[in-house]
């Protein structure tokens, strides 16, 4: 299984947070997505090793690398990027295999 974690920092979170969260929900409809979760930073105890500076986290799970690669060109994914990329100040992605 491939876990695809995406962290978004928004230019104007107070204005755009809900729109990007709603856009993330559409990701679940992509054919190759096994499961997904969307969230905001947890209210865990502050520690030096925790980075909670992001606005939105998206985790998408795929059965295989091939499914991940299919997702990258899926029209749903590409529409999400087109509709929301101007709202992002920064995006970091971490992929790992389970």
MMTF fields as JSON, N, C-alpha, C and O atoms, coordinates in Angstrom:
{
  "mmtfVersion": "1.0.0",
  "mmtfProducer": "UNKNOWN",
  "numBonds": 391,
  "numAtoms": 392,
  "numGroups": 98,
  "numChains": 1,
  "numModels": 1,
  "chainsPerModel": [1],
  "groupsPerChain": [98],
  "chainIdList": ["A"],
  "bondAtomList": [4, 2, 8, 6, 12, 10, 16, 14, 20, 18, 24, 22, 28, 26, 32, 30, 36, 34, 40, 38, 44, 42, 48, 46, 52, 50, 56, 54, 60, 58, 64, 62, 68, 66, 72, 70, 76, 74, 80, 78, 84, 82, 88, 86, 92, 90, 96, 94, 100, 98, 104, 102, 108, 106, 112, 110, 116, 114, 120, 118, 124, 122, 128, 126, 132, 130, 136, 134, 140, 138, 144, 142, 148, 146, 152, 150, 156, 154, 160, 158, 164, 162, 168, 166, 172, 170, 176, 174, 180, 178, 184, 182, 188, 186, 192, 190, 196, 194, 200, 198, 204, 202, 208, 206, 212, 210, 216, 214, 220, 218, 224, 222, 228, 226, 232, 230, 236, 234, 240, 238, 244, 242, 248, 246, 252, 250, 256, 254, 260, 258, 264, 262, 268, 266, 272, 270, 276, 274, 280, 278, 284, 282, 288, 286, 292, 290, 296, 294, 300, 298, 304, 302, 308, 306, 312, 310, 316, 314, 320, 318, 324, 322, 328, 326, 332, 330, 336, 334, 340, 338, 344, 342, 348, 346, 352, 350, 356, 354, 360, 358, 364, 362, 368, 366, 372, 370, 376, 374, 380, 378, 384, 382, 388, 386],
  "bondOrderList": [1, 1, 1, 1, 1, 1, 1, 1, 1, 1, 1, 1, 1, 1, 1, 1, 1, 1, 1, 1, 1, 1, 1, 1, 1, 1, 1, 1, 1, 1, 1, 1, 1, 1, 1, 1, 1, 1, 1, 1, 1, 1, 1, 1, 1, 1, 1, 1, 1, 1, 1, 1, 1, 1, 1, 1, 1, 1, 1, 1, 1, 1, 1, 1, 1, 1, 1, 1, 1, 1, 1, 1, 1, 1, 1, 1, 1, 1, 1, 1, 1, 1, 1, 1, 1, 1, 1, 1, 1, 1, 1, 1, 1, 1, 1, 1, 1],
  "groupList": [{"groupName": "UNK", "atomNameList": ["N", "CA", "C", "O"], "elementList": ["N", "C", "C", "O"], "formalChargeList": [0, 0, 0, 0], "bondAtomList": [1, 0, 2, 1, 3, 2], "bondOrderList": [1, 1, 2], "singleLetterCode": "X", "chemCompType": "L-PEPTIDE LINKING"}],
  "groupTypeList": [0, 0, 0, 0, 0, 0, 0, 0, 0, 0, 0, 0, 0, 0, 0, 0, 0, 0, 0, 0, 0, 0, 0, 0, 0, 0, 0, 0, 0, 0, 0, 0, 0, 0, 0, 0, 0, 0, 0, 0, 0, 0, 0, 0, 0, 0, 0, 0, 0, 0, 0, 0, 0, 0, 0, 0, 0, 0, 0, 0, 0, 0, 0, 0, 0, 0, 0, 0, 0, 0, 0, 0, 0, 0, 0, 0, 0, 0, 0, 0, 0, 0, 0, 0, 0, 0, 0, 0, 0, 0, 0, 0, 0, 0, 0, 0, 0, 0],
  "groupIdList": [1, 2, 3, 4, 5, 6, 7, 8, 9, 10, 11, 12, 13, 14, 15, 16, 17, 18, 19, 20, 21, 22, 23, 24, 25, 26, 27, 28, 29, 30, 31, 32, 33, 34, 35, 36, 37, 38, 39, 40, 41, 42, 43, 44, 45, 46, 47, 48, 49, 50, 51, 52, 53, 54, 55, 56, 57, 58, 59, 60, 61, 62, 63, 64, 65, 66, 67, 68, 69, 70, 71, 72, 73, 74, 75, 76, 77, 78, 79, 80, 81, 82, 83, 84, 85, 86, 87, 88, 89, 90, 91, 92, 93, 94, 95, 96, 97, 98],
  "secStructList": [7, 3, 3, 3, 3, 3, 3, 3, 3, 3, 6, 6, 2, 2, 2, 2, 2, 2, 2, 2, 2, 2, 2, 2, 2, 2, 4, 4, 4, 1, 6, 6, 7, 7, 3, 3, 3, 3, 3, 7, 7, 7, 7, 7, 7, 7, 7, 6, 6, 7, 7, 7, 7, 7, 1, 3, 3, 3, 3, 3, 3, 3, 1, 1, 2, 2, 2, 2, 2, 2, 2, 2, 6, 7, 2, 2, 2, 2, 2, 2, 2, 2, 2, 2, 4, 4, 4, 3, 3, 3, 3, 3, 3, 3, 3, 3, 3, 7],
  "xCoordList": [0.844, 0.0, 0.89, 1.941, 0.462, 1.15, 0.319, -0.877, 0.96, 0.318, 0.869, 2.079, -0.026, 0.3, -0.221, -1.43, 0.697, 0.321, 0.646, 1.761, -0.342, -0.19, -0.53, -1.584, 0.375, 0.167, 0.109, 0.999, -0.959, -1.21, -1.074, -1.618, -0.347, -0.311, -1.006, -0.635, -2.005, -2.805, -2.371, -1.93, -2.502, -2.228, -3.193, -2.783, -4.466, -5.511, -6.414, -7.533, -5.928, -6.715, -8.094, -9.062, -8.184, -9.479, -10.511, -11.711, -10.049, -10.933, -11.116, -12.22, -10.055, -10.048, -10.101, -10.227, -10.009, -9.932, -11.101, -10.886, -12.316, -13.481, -13.554, -13.929, -13.204, -13.241, -12.24, -12.555, -11.041, -10.029, -10.42, -10.235, -10.956, -11.432, -12.505, -12.472, -13.443, -14.488, -13.882, -14.304, -12.897, -12.217, -11.524, -11.521, -10.934, -10.26, -11.238, -10.861, -12.48, -13.47, -13.717, -14.026, -13.585, -13.796, -12.751, -12.999, -11.591, -10.494, -10.96, -10.496, -11.864, -12.34, -12.982, -13.047, -13.456, -14.131, -13.162, -13.585, -11.885, -10.899, -10.851, -10.829, -10.836, -10.958, -9.903, -10.217, -8.681, -7.592, -7.452, -6.604, -8.256, -8.16, -8.8, -9.975, -8.0, -8.509, -9.242, -10.349, -8.618, -9.221, -8.525, -7.456, -9.155, -8.554, -9.055, -10.057, -8.354, -8.759, -8.279, -7.239, -9.066, -8.735, -8.813, -9.685, -7.907, -7.978, -7.189, -6.543, -7.274, -6.524, -5.606, -5.779, -4.638, -3.724, -4.474, -5.423, -4.028, -4.626, -4.165, -3.087, -4.984, -4.673, -3.836, -4.129, -2.792, -1.9, -0.953, -0.81, -0.316, 0.633, 1.744, 2.251, 2.108, 3.186, 4.513, 4.86, 5.238, 6.578, 7.457, 6.966, 8.731, 9.687, 9.653, 9.909, 9.345, 9.395, 8.103, 8.056, 7.063, 5.776, 5.657, 5.844, 5.344, 5.074, 3.565, 2.991, 2.945, 1.499, 1.199, 0.138, 2.142, 2.003, 1.145, 0.758, 0.843, 0.041, -1.432, -1.84, -2.208, -3.637, -4.51, -5.523, -4.117, -4.904, -3.953, -2.902, -4.341, -3.62, -4.573, -5.74, -4.061, -4.817, -3.986, -2.811, -4.598, -3.932, -4.74, -5.941, -4.078, -4.733, -3.963, -2.738, -4.696, -4.078, -4.387, -5.501, -3.363, -3.474, -3.001, -2.146, -3.552, -3.132, -1.718, -1.006, -1.301, -0.023, 0.545, -0.134, 1.792, 2.428, 1.65, 1.472, 1.194, 0.435, -0.848, -1.219, -1.522, -2.721, -2.37, -3.095, -1.255, -0.781, -0.532, -0.95, 0.149, 0.472, -0.789, -0.864, -1.768, -3.045, -3.732, -4.301, -3.678, -4.269, -3.662, -4.366, -2.364, -1.684, -2.244, -2.16, -2.808, -3.376, -4.905, -5.524, -5.501, -6.96, -7.588, -7.123, -8.621, -9.266, -9.768, -9.775, -10.183, -10.642, -9.483, -9.632, -8.332, -7.142, -6.686, -6.377, -6.644, -6.199, -7.146, -6.696, -8.448, -9.418, -9.198, -9.258, -8.945, -8.664, -7.469, -7.523, -6.407, -5.217, -5.56, -5.229, -6.213, -6.571, -7.427, -7.204, -8.405, -9.343, -8.745, -9.238, -7.688, -7.229, -5.764, -5.36, -4.957, -3.517, -3.165, -2.155, -3.965, -3.679, -3.869, -3.386, -4.554, -4.804, -3.646, -3.56, -2.762, -1.704, -0.46, 0.069, -0.004, 1.282, 2.402, 3.482, 2.126, 3.11, 2.384, 1.314, 2.985, 2.476, 3.676, 4.682, 3.573, 4.598, 3.928, 2.846, 4.582, 4.035, 5.042, 6.237, 4.524, 5.333, 4.636, 3.497, 5.314, 4.794, 5.613, 6.839, 4.92, 5.655, 4.893, 3.681, 5.642, 5.077, 4.908, 5.797, 3.763, 3.467, 3.581, 3.374],
  "yCoordList": [-1.179, 0.0, 1.244, 1.272, 2.239, 3.528, 4.548, 4.702, 5.237, 6.318, 7.631, 7.857, 8.481, 9.776, 10.854, 11.059, 11.539, 12.582, 13.94, 14.179, 14.827, 16.161, 17.186, 17.113, 18.143, 19.201, 20.536, 20.876, 21.286, 22.563, 23.722, 23.693, 24.725, 26.018, 26.989, 27.09, 27.697, 28.578, 30.032, 30.454, 30.79, 32.229, 32.918, 33.742, 32.58, 33.217, 32.142, 31.932, 31.464, 30.357, 30.788, 30.038, 31.978, 32.432, 32.559, 32.432, 32.807, 32.963, 31.652, 31.357, 30.871, 29.744, 28.352, 27.367, 28.246, 26.934, 26.028, 24.889, 26.512, 25.665, 25.25, 24.116, 26.142, 25.806, 24.701, 23.78, 24.786, 23.76, 22.439, 21.373, 22.501, 21.275, 20.591, 19.373, 21.356, 20.789, 20.202, 19.142, 20.893, 20.376, 19.052, 18.157, 18.932, 17.688, 16.514, 15.383, 16.774, 15.693, 15.033, 13.843, 15.783, 15.225, 14.172, 13.3, 14.251, 13.31, 11.865, 10.968, 11.639, 10.28, 9.629, 8.402, 10.419, 9.888, 9.398, 8.75, 9.695, 9.223, 7.691, 7.098, 7.072, 5.616, 4.854, 3.826, 5.325, 4.558, 4.765, 4.128, 5.634, 5.908, 4.767, 4.448, 4.157, 3.088, 3.692, 3.27, 4.684, 5.39, 6.733, 6.96, 7.619, 8.933, 9.543, 9.098, 10.562, 11.324, 12.758, 13.016, 13.674, 15.1, 15.637, 15.236, 16.54, 17.122, 18.402, 18.872, 18.944, 20.139, 19.74, 18.662, 20.575, 20.203, 19.823, 20.493, 18.747, 18.294, 19.193, 19.785, 19.278, 20.112, 19.319, 19.297, 18.67, 17.917, 18.877, 20.038, 18.368, 19.175, 19.667, 18.916, 20.921, 21.501, 20.872, 20.823, 20.395, 19.86, 20.332, 20.639, 20.389, 20.892, 20.099, 20.66, 18.82, 17.965, 17.973, 17.385, 18.627, 18.65, 19.911, 21.024, 19.722, 20.849, 20.916, 20.106, 21.881, 22.067, 23.388, 23.983, 23.829, 25.125, 25.047, 26.081, 23.841, 23.678, 23.989, 24.03, 24.202, 24.481, 23.255, 23.069, 22.417, 21.234, 20.073, 20.249, 18.88, 17.655, 16.737, 16.592, 16.127, 15.161, 13.887, 13.928, 12.753, 11.463, 10.606, 10.413, 10.095, 9.247, 7.929, 7.919, 6.821, 5.496, 4.832, 4.91, 4.174, 3.46, 2.028, 1.76, 1.111, -0.295, -0.49, -1.389, 0.345, 0.117, 1.428, 2.454, 1.366, 2.507, 2.851, 4.023, 1.828, 2.065, 2.854, 3.739, 2.527, 3.285, 4.728, 5.654, 4.912, 6.269, 7.041, 8.19, 6.4, 7.061, 7.386, 8.43, 6.503, 6.76, 7.976, 8.804, 8.079, 9.21, 10.54, 11.544, 10.539, 11.782, 12.399, 13.614, 11.598, 12.109, 11.998, 12.264, 11.612, 11.5, 12.894, 13.839, 13.04, 14.346, 14.975, 16.2, 14.163, 14.701, 15.364, 16.46, 14.705, 15.262, 16.526, 17.53, 16.482, 17.642, 18.828, 19.973, 18.572, 19.649, 20.272, 21.493, 19.437, 19.949, 20.9, 21.99, 20.492, 21.342, 22.647, 23.727, 22.555, 23.749, 24.716, 25.926, 24.177, 25.012, 25.659, 26.693, 25.066, 25.522, 25.933, 26.484, 25.693, 25.933, 27.381, 27.635, 28.319, 29.731, 30.066, 31.098, 29.219, 29.441, 28.943, 29.284, 28.143, 27.502, 28.377, 28.812, 28.627, 29.292, 28.265, 28.57, 27.043, 25.968, 24.629, 24.526, 23.615, 22.244, 21.329, 21.458, 20.41, 19.386, 18.023, 17.807, 17.114, 15.774, 14.745, 14.824, 13.774, 12.668, 11.378, 11.131, 10.56, 9.264, 8.169, 8.248, 7.148, 5.999, 4.72, 4.724, 3.625, 2.314, 1.524, 1.507, 0.872, 0.069, -1.399, -2.268],
  "zCoordList": [0.0, 0.0, 0.0, 0.641, -0.711, -0.761, 0.013, -0.232, 0.943, 1.696, 1.165, 1.157, 0.729, 0.104, 1.054, 1.166, 1.736, 2.692, 2.099, 1.636, 2.118, 1.539, 2.612, 3.244, 2.812, 3.799, 3.072, 2.293, 3.34, 2.672, 3.652, 4.756, 3.229, 3.903, 2.954, 1.785, 3.451, 2.61, 2.758, 3.827, 1.674, 1.737, 2.698, 3.515, 2.597, 3.406, 4.017, 3.55, 5.058, 5.618, 6.11, 5.983, 6.662, 7.168, 6.043, 6.283, 4.838, 3.674, 2.904, 2.448, 2.756, 1.812, 2.431, 1.703, 3.737, 4.383, 3.999, 3.584, 4.129, 3.847, 2.384, 2.085, 1.475, 0.045, -0.281, -1.035, 0.28, 0.004, 0.674, 0.088, 1.889, 2.54, 1.693, 1.519, 1.174, 0.314, -0.961, -1.424, -1.522, -2.703, -2.429, -3.274, -1.243, -0.865, -0.825, -1.13, -0.454, -0.363, -1.714, -1.774, -2.785, -4.124, -4.473, -5.306, -3.842, -4.099, -3.911, -4.615, -2.974, -2.689, -3.9, -3.974, -4.847, -6.028, -7.106, -8.064, -6.963, -7.942, -7.894, -6.816, -9.048, -9.175, -8.379, -7.78, -8.356, -7.748, -6.241, -5.617, -5.646, -4.207, -3.421, -3.605, -2.537, -1.672, -0.479, -0.144, 0.16, 1.288, 1.428, 0.862, 2.196, 2.379, 3.678, 4.238, 4.152, 5.334, 5.147, 4.541, 5.682, 5.62, 7.041, 7.813, 7.388, 8.718, 8.84, 7.904, 10.041, 10.419, 11.568, 12.136, 11.923, 12.998, 14.282, 14.689, 14.895, 16.154, 17.299, 17.248, 18.308, 19.473, 20.476, 21.671, 19.967, 20.843, 21.553, 21.168, 22.59, 23.351, 22.422, 21.589, 22.578, 21.768, 22.183, 23.364, 21.183, 21.404, 20.267, 19.181, 20.507, 19.521, 18.217, 17.151, 18.282, 17.093, 16.274, 15.194, 16.77, 16.065, 15.226, 15.719, 13.958, 13.058, 12.845, 12.118, 13.481, 13.31, 12.602, 12.791, 11.793, 11.121, 9.859, 9.315, 9.387, 8.171, 8.471, 9.631, 7.43, 7.578, 7.338, 8.011, 6.379, 6.015, 5.735, 5.119, 6.199, 5.86, 5.102, 5.467, 4.053, 3.253, 3.176, 2.813, 3.519, 3.403, 2.438, 2.624, 1.411, 0.418, 0.354, 0.234, 0.435, 0.373, -0.96, -1.477, -1.499, -2.775, -2.584, -1.74, -3.362, -3.304, -3.843, -3.395, -4.8, -5.484, -6.023, -6.056, -6.439, -7.115, -8.386, -8.715, -9.087, -10.321, -10.041, -10.812, -8.934, -8.559, -8.217, -8.581, -7.516, -7.217, -8.507, -8.648, -9.437, -10.709, -11.508, -12.157, -11.461, -12.13, -11.505, -12.216, -10.199, -9.473, -9.919, -10.034, -10.167, -10.534, -11.811, -11.991, -12.69, -13.943, -13.98, -15.011, -12.872, -12.801, -12.948, -12.31, -13.765, -13.952, -12.649, -12.522, -11.689, -10.399, -9.668, -9.126, -9.651, -9.008, -9.731, -9.09, -11.043, -11.823, -11.653, -11.631, -11.534, -11.303, -9.927, -9.78, -8.922, -7.58, -7.618, -7.05, -8.279, -8.382, -9.094, -8.604, -10.231, -11.01, -10.196, -10.224, -9.47, -8.73, -7.485, -7.035, -6.918, -5.607, -5.517, -4.493, -6.534, -6.411, -6.089, -5.433, -6.531, -6.249, -4.77, -4.302, -4.047, -2.617, -1.752, -0.572, -2.334, -1.562, -1.483, -2.506, -0.277, -0.085, -0.229, -0.736, 0.227, 0.154, 0.25, 0.849, -0.348, -0.264, -0.067, -0.765, 0.876, 1.088, 0.988, 1.534, 0.288, 0.095, 0.593, 0.306, 1.349, 1.838, 1.43, 1.826, 0.644, 0.219, 0.89, 0.956, 1.387, 1.909, 1.619, 1.403, 1.621, 1.32, 2.606, 3.457, 2.742, 3.935, 3.564, 4.412]
}
